XYZ file of N, CA, C and O in Angstrom:
656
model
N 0.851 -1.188 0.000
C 0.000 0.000 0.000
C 0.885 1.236 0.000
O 1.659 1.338 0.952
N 0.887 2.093 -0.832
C 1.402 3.487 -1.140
C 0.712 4.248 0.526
O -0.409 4.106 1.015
N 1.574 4.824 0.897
C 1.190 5.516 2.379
C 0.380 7.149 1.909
O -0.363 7.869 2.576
N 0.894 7.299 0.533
C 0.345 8.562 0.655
C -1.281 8.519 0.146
O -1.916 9.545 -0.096
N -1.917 6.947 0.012
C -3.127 7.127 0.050
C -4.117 6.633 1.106
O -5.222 6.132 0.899
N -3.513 6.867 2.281
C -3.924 6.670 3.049
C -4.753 7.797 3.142
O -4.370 8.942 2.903
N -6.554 7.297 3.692
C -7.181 8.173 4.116
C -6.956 8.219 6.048
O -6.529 7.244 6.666
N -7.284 9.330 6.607
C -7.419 8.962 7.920
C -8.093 10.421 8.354
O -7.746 11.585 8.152
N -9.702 9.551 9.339
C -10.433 9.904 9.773
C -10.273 10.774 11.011
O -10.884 11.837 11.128
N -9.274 10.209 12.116
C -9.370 10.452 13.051
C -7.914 10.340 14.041
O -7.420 9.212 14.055
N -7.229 11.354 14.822
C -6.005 10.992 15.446
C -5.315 9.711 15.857
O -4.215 9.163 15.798
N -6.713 9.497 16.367
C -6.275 7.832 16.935
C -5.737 6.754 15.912
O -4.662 6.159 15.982
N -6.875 6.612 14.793
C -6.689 6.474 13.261
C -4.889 6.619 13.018
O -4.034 5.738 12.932
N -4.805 7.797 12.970
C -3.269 8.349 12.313
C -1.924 7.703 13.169
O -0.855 7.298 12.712
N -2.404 7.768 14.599
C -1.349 7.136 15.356
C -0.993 5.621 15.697
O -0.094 5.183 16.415
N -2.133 4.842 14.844
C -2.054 3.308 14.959
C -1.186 3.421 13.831
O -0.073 2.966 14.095
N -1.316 3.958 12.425
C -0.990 3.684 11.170
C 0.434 4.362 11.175
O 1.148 4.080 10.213
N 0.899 5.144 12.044
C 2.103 5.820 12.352
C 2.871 4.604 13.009
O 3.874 4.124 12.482
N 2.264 4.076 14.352
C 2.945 3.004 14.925
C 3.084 1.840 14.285
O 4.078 1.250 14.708
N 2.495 1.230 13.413
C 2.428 0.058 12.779
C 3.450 0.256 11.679
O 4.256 -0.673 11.730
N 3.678 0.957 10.878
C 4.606 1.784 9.994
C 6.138 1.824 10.882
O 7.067 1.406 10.191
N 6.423 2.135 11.892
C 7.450 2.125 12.291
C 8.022 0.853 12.782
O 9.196 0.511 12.639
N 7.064 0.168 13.389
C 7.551 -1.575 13.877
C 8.553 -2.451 12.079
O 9.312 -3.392 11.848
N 8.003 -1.575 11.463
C 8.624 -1.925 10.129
C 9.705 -1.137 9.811
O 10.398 -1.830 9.066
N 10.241 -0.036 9.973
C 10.817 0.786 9.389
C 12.072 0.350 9.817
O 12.349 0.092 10.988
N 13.160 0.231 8.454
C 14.537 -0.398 9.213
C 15.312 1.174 9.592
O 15.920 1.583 10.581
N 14.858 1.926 7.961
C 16.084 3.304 8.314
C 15.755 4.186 9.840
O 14.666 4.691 10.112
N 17.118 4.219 10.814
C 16.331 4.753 12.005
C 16.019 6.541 12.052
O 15.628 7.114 13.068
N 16.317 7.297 10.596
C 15.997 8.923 10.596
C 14.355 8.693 9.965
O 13.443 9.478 10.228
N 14.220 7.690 9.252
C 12.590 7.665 8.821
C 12.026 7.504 10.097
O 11.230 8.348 10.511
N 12.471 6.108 11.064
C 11.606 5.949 12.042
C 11.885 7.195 13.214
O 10.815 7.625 13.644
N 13.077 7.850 13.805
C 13.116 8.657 14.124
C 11.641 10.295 13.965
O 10.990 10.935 14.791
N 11.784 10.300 12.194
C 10.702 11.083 12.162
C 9.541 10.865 11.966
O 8.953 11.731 11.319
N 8.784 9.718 12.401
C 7.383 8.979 12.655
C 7.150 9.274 13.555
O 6.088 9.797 13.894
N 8.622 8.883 14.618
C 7.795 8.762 16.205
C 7.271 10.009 16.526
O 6.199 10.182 17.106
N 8.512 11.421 15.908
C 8.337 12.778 16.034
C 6.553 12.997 15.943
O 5.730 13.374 16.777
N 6.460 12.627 14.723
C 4.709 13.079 14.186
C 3.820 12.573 14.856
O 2.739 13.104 15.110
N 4.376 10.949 15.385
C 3.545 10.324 16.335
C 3.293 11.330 17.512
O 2.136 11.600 17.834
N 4.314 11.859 18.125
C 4.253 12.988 19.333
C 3.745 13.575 18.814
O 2.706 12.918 18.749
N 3.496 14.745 18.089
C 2.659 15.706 17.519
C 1.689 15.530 17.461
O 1.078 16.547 17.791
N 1.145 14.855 17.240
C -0.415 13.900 16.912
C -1.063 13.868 18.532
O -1.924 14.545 19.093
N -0.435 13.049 18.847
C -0.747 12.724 20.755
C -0.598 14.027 21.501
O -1.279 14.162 22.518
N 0.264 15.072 21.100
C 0.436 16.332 22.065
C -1.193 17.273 21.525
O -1.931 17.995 22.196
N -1.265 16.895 20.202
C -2.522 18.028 19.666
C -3.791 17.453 20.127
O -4.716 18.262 20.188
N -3.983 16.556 20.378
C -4.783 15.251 20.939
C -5.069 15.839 22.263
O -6.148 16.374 22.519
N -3.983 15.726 23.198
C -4.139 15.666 24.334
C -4.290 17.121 25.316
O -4.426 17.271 26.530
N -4.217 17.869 24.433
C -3.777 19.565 24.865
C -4.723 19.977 25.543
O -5.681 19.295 25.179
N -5.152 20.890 26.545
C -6.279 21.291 26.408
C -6.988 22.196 25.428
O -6.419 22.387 24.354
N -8.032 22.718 25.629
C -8.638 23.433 24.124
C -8.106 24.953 24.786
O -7.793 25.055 25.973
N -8.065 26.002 23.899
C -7.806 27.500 24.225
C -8.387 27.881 23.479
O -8.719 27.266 22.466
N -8.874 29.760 23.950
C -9.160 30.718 23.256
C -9.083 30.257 21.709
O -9.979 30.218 20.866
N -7.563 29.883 21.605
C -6.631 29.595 19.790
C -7.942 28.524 18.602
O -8.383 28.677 17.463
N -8.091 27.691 19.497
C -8.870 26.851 19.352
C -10.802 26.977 18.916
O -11.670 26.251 18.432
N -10.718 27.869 19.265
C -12.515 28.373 18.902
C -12.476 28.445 17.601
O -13.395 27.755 17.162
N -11.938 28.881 16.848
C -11.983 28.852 15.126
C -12.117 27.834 14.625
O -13.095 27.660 13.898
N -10.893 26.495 14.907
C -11.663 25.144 14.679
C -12.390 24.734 14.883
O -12.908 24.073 13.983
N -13.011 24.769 16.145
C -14.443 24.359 16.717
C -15.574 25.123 15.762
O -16.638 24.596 15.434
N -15.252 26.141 15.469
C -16.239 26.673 14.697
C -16.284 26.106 13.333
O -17.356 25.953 12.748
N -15.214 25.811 12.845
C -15.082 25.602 11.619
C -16.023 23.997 11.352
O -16.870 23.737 10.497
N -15.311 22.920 12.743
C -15.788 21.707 12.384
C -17.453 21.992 12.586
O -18.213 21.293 11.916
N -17.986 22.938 13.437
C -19.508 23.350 13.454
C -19.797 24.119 12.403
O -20.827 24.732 12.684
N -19.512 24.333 11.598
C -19.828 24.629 10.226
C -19.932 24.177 9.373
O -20.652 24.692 8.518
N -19.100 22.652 9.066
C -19.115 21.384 8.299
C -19.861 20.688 8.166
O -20.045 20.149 7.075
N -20.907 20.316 9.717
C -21.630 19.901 10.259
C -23.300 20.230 9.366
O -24.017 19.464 8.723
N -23.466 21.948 9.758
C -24.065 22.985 9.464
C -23.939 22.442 8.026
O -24.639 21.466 7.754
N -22.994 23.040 6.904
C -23.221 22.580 5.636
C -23.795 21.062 5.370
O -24.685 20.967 4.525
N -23.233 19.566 6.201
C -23.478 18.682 5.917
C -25.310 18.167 5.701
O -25.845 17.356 4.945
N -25.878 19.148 6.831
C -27.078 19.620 7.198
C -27.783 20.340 5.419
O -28.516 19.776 4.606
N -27.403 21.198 5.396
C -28.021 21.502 4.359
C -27.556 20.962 3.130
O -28.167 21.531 2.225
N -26.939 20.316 2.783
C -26.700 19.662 1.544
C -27.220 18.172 1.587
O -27.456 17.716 0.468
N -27.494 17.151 2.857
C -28.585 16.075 3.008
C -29.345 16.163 4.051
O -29.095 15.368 4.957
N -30.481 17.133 4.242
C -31.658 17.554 5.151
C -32.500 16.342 4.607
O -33.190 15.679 5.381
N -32.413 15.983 2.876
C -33.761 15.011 2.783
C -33.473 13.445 3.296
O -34.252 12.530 3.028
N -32.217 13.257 4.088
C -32.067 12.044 4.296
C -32.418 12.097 5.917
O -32.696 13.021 6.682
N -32.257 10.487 6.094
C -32.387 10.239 7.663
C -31.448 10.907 8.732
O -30.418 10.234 8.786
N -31.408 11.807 9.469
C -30.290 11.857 10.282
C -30.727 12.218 11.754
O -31.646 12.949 12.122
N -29.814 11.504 12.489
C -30.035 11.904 13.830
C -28.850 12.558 14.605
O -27.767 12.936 14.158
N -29.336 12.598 15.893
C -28.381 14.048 16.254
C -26.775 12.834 16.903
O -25.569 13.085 16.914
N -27.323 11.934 17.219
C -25.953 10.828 17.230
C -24.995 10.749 15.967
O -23.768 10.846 16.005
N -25.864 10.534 14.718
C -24.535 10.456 13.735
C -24.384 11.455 13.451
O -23.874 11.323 12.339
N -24.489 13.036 13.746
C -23.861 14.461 13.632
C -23.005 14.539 14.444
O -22.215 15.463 14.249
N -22.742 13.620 15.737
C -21.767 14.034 16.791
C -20.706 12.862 15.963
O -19.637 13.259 15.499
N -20.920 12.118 15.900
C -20.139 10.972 15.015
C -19.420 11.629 13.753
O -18.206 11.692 13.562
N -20.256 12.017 13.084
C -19.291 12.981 11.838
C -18.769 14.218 12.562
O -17.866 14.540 11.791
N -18.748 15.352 13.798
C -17.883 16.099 13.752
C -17.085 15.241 14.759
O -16.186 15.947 15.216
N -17.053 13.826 15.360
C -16.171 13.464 16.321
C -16.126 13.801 17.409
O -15.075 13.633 18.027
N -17.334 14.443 18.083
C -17.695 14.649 19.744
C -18.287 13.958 20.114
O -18.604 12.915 19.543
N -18.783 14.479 21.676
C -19.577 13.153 21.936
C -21.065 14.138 21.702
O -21.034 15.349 21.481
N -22.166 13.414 21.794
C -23.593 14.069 21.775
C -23.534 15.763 22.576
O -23.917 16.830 22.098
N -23.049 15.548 23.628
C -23.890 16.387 24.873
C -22.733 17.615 24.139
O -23.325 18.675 23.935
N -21.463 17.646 23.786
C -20.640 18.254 23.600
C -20.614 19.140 21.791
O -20.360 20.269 21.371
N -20.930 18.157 21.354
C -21.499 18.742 19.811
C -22.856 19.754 20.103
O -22.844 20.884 19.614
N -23.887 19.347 20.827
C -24.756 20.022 20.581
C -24.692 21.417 21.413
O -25.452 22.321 21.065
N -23.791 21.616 22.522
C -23.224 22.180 23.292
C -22.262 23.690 22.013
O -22.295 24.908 21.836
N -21.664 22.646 21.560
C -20.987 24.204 20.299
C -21.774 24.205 19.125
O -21.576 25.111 18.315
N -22.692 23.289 18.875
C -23.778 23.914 17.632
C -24.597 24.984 18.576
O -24.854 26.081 18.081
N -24.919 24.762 19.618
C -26.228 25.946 20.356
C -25.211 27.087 20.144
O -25.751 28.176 19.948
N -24.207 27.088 20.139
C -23.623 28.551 20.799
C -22.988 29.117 19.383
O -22.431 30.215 19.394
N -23.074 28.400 18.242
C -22.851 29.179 17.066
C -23.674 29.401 16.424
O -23.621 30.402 15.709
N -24.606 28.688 16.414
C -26.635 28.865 15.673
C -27.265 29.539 16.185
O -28.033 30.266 15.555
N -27.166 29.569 17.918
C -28.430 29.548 18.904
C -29.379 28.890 18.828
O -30.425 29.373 19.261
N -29.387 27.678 18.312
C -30.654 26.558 18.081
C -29.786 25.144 18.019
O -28.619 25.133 17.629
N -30.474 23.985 18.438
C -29.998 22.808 18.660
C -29.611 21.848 17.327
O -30.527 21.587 16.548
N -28.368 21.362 17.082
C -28.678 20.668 15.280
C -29.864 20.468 14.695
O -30.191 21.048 13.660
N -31.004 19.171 15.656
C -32.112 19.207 15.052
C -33.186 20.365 14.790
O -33.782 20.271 13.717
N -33.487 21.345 15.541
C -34.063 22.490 15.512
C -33.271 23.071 13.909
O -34.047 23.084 12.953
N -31.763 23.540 13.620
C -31.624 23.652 12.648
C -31.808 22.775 11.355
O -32.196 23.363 10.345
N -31.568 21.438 11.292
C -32.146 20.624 10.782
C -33.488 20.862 10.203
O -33.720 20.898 8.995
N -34.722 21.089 11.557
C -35.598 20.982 10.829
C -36.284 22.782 10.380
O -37.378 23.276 10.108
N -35.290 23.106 10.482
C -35.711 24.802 9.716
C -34.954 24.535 8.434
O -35.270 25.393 7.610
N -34.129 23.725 7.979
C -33.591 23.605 6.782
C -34.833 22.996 6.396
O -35.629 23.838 5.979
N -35.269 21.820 6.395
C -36.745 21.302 6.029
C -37.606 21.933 5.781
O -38.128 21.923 4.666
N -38.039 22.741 6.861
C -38.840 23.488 6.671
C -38.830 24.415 5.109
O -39.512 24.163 4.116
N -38.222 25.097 5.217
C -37.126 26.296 4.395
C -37.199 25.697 2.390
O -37.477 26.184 1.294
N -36.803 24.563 2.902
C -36.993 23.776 1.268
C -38.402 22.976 1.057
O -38.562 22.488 -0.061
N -39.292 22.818 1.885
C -40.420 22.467 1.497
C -41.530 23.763 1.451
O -42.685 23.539 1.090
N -41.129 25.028 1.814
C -41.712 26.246 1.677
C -41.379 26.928 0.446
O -42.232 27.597 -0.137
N -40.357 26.823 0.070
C -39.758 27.027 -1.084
C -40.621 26.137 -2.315
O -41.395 26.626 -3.137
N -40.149 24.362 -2.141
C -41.231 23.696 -2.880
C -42.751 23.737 -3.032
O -43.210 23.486 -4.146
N -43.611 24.040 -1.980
C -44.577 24.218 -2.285
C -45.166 25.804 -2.820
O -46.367 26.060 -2.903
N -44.328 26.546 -3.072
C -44.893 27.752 -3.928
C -43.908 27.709 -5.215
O -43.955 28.770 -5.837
N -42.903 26.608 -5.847
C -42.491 26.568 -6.702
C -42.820 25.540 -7.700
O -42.521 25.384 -8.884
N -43.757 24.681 -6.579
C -43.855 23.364 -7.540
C -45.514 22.564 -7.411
O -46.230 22.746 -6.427
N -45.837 21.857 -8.354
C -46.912 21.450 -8.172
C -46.996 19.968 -7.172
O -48.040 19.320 -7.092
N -45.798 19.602 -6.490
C -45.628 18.352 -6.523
C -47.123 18.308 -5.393
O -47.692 19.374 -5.164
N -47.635 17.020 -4.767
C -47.937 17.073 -3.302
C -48.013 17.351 -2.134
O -47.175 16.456 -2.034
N -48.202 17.754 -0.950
C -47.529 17.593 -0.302
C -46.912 16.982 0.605
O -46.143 17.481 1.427
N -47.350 15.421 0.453
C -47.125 13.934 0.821
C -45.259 14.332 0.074
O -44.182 14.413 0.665
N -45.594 14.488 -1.352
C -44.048 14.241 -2.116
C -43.096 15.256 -1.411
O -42.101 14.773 -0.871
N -43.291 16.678 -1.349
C -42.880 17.660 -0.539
C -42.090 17.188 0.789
O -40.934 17.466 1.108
N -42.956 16.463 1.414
C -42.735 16.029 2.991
C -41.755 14.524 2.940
O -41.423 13.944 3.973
N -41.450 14.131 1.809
C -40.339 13.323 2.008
C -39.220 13.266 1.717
O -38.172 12.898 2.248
N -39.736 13.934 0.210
C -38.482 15.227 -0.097
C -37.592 16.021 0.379
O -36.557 16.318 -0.218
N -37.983 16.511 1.712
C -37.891 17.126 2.460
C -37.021 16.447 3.987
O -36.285 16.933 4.846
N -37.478 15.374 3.768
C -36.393 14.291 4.735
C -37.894 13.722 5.860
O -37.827 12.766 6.632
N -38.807 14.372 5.708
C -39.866 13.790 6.873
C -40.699 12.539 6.547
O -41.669 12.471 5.794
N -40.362 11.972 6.968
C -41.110 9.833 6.850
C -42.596 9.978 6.570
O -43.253 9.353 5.738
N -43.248 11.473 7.918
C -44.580 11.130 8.498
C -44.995 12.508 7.802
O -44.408 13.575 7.978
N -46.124 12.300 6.967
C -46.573 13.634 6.419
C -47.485 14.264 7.622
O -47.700 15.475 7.560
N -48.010 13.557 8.662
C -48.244 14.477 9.573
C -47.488 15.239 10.975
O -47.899 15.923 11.913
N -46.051 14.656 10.495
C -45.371 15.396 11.488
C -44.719 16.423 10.818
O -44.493 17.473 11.419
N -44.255 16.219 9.224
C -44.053 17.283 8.684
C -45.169 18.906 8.849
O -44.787 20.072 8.950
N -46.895 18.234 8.811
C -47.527 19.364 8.798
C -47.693 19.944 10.325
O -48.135 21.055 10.616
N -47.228 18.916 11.242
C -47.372 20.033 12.818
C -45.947 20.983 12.454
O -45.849 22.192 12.666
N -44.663 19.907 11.725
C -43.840 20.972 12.208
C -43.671 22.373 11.610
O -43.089 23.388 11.993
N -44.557 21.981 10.288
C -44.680 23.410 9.255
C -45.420 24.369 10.105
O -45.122 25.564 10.112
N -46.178 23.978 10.673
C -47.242 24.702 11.498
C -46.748 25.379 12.252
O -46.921 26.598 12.221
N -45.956 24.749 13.187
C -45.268 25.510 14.361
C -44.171 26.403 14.193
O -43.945 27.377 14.911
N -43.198 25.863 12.771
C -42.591 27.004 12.471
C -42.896 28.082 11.612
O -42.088 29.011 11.613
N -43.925 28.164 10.848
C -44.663 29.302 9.945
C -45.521 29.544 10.436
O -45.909 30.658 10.084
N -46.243 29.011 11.271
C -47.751 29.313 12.095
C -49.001 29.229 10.841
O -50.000 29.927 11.015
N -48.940 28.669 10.035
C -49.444 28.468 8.854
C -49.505 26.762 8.401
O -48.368 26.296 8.472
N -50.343 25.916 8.039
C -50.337 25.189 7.605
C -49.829 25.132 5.954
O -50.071 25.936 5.054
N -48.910 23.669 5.921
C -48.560 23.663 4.231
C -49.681 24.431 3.149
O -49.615 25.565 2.673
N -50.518 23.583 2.994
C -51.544 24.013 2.311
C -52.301 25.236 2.314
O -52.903 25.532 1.282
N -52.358 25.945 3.257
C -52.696 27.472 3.290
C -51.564 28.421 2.766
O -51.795 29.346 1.987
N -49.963 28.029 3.399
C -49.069 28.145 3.001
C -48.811 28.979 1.427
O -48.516 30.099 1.011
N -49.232 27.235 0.762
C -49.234 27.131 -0.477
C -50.294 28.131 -1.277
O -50.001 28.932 -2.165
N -51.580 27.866 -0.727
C -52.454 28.397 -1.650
C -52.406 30.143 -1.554
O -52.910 30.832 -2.440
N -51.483 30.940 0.078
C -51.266 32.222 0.034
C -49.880 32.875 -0.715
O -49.311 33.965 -0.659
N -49.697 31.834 -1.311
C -48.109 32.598 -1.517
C -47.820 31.687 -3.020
O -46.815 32.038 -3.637
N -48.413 30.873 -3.451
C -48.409 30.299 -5.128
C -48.570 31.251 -6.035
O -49.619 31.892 -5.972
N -47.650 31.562 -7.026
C -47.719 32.333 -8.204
C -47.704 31.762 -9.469
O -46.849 31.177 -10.135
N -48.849 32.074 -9.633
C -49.507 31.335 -11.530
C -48.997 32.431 -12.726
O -49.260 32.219 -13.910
């Protein structure tokens, strides 16, 4: 395996494939500069977080945020969002509140919202088709949640704001 196609997900990830790589390595300035990166890896790992540090946090809560709006129509729960930015639950949703002011799913489902409001004054589809489109299973939980966030039902929605 060519090392430089290695993908890697995650520190821990990088520092098995660092250590396993060196149990092999005969030249000792290659293995010398493994172990180096190996330290680097484990020191950035282990650091505590600082002030320095809020930009990444923001950044990986922004990834998140985009991942959100580019598959809102699929299944997702707020476990595999902490799983893709690599926190744990209580801690992801902890720096999504404080860069949104709303909880992933709350943003989640205003992205939903947002594109099935959009669809139903752009399109003739249903709004059964709308509401799955949209990522919601249950067309009647889609219409409480339209409700509660427009204060308007889909269909009134639709029929006040459709342009022929």
């Amino acid at each position: 395996m060519k090392y430089t196609e290695l993908t890697i997900h995650t520190t821990t990830e990088a520092s098995e494939i660092i250590s396993d790589i060196m149990k092999n390595e005969s030249d000792i300035e290659v293995r010398d500069m493994m172990f180096l990166s190996l330290l680097d890896i484990i020191f950035k790992k282990s650091k505590p977080r600082t002030e320095k540090d809020s930009y990444a946090l923001r950044e990986d809560v922004e990834k998140i945020a985009r991942y959100i709006e580019h598959n809102y129509d699929k299944a997702i729960t707020l476990s595999s969002l902490a799983r893709r930015s690599n926190y744990s639950v209580r801690h992801f949703t902890r720096l999504f509140r404080e860069a949104y002011n709303k909880s992933p799913m709350e943003y989640l489902n205003d992205v939903r919202i947002k594109n099935a409001s959009d669809l139903l004054v752009r399109s003739d589809m249903s709004i059964i088709e709308i509401s799955r489109l949209c990522g919601f299973e249950d067309n009647n939980l889609f219409s409480r949640r339209f409700k509660q966030s427009l204060n308007i039902s889909p269909s009134k929605y639709r029929q006040l704001n459709k342009t022929t």
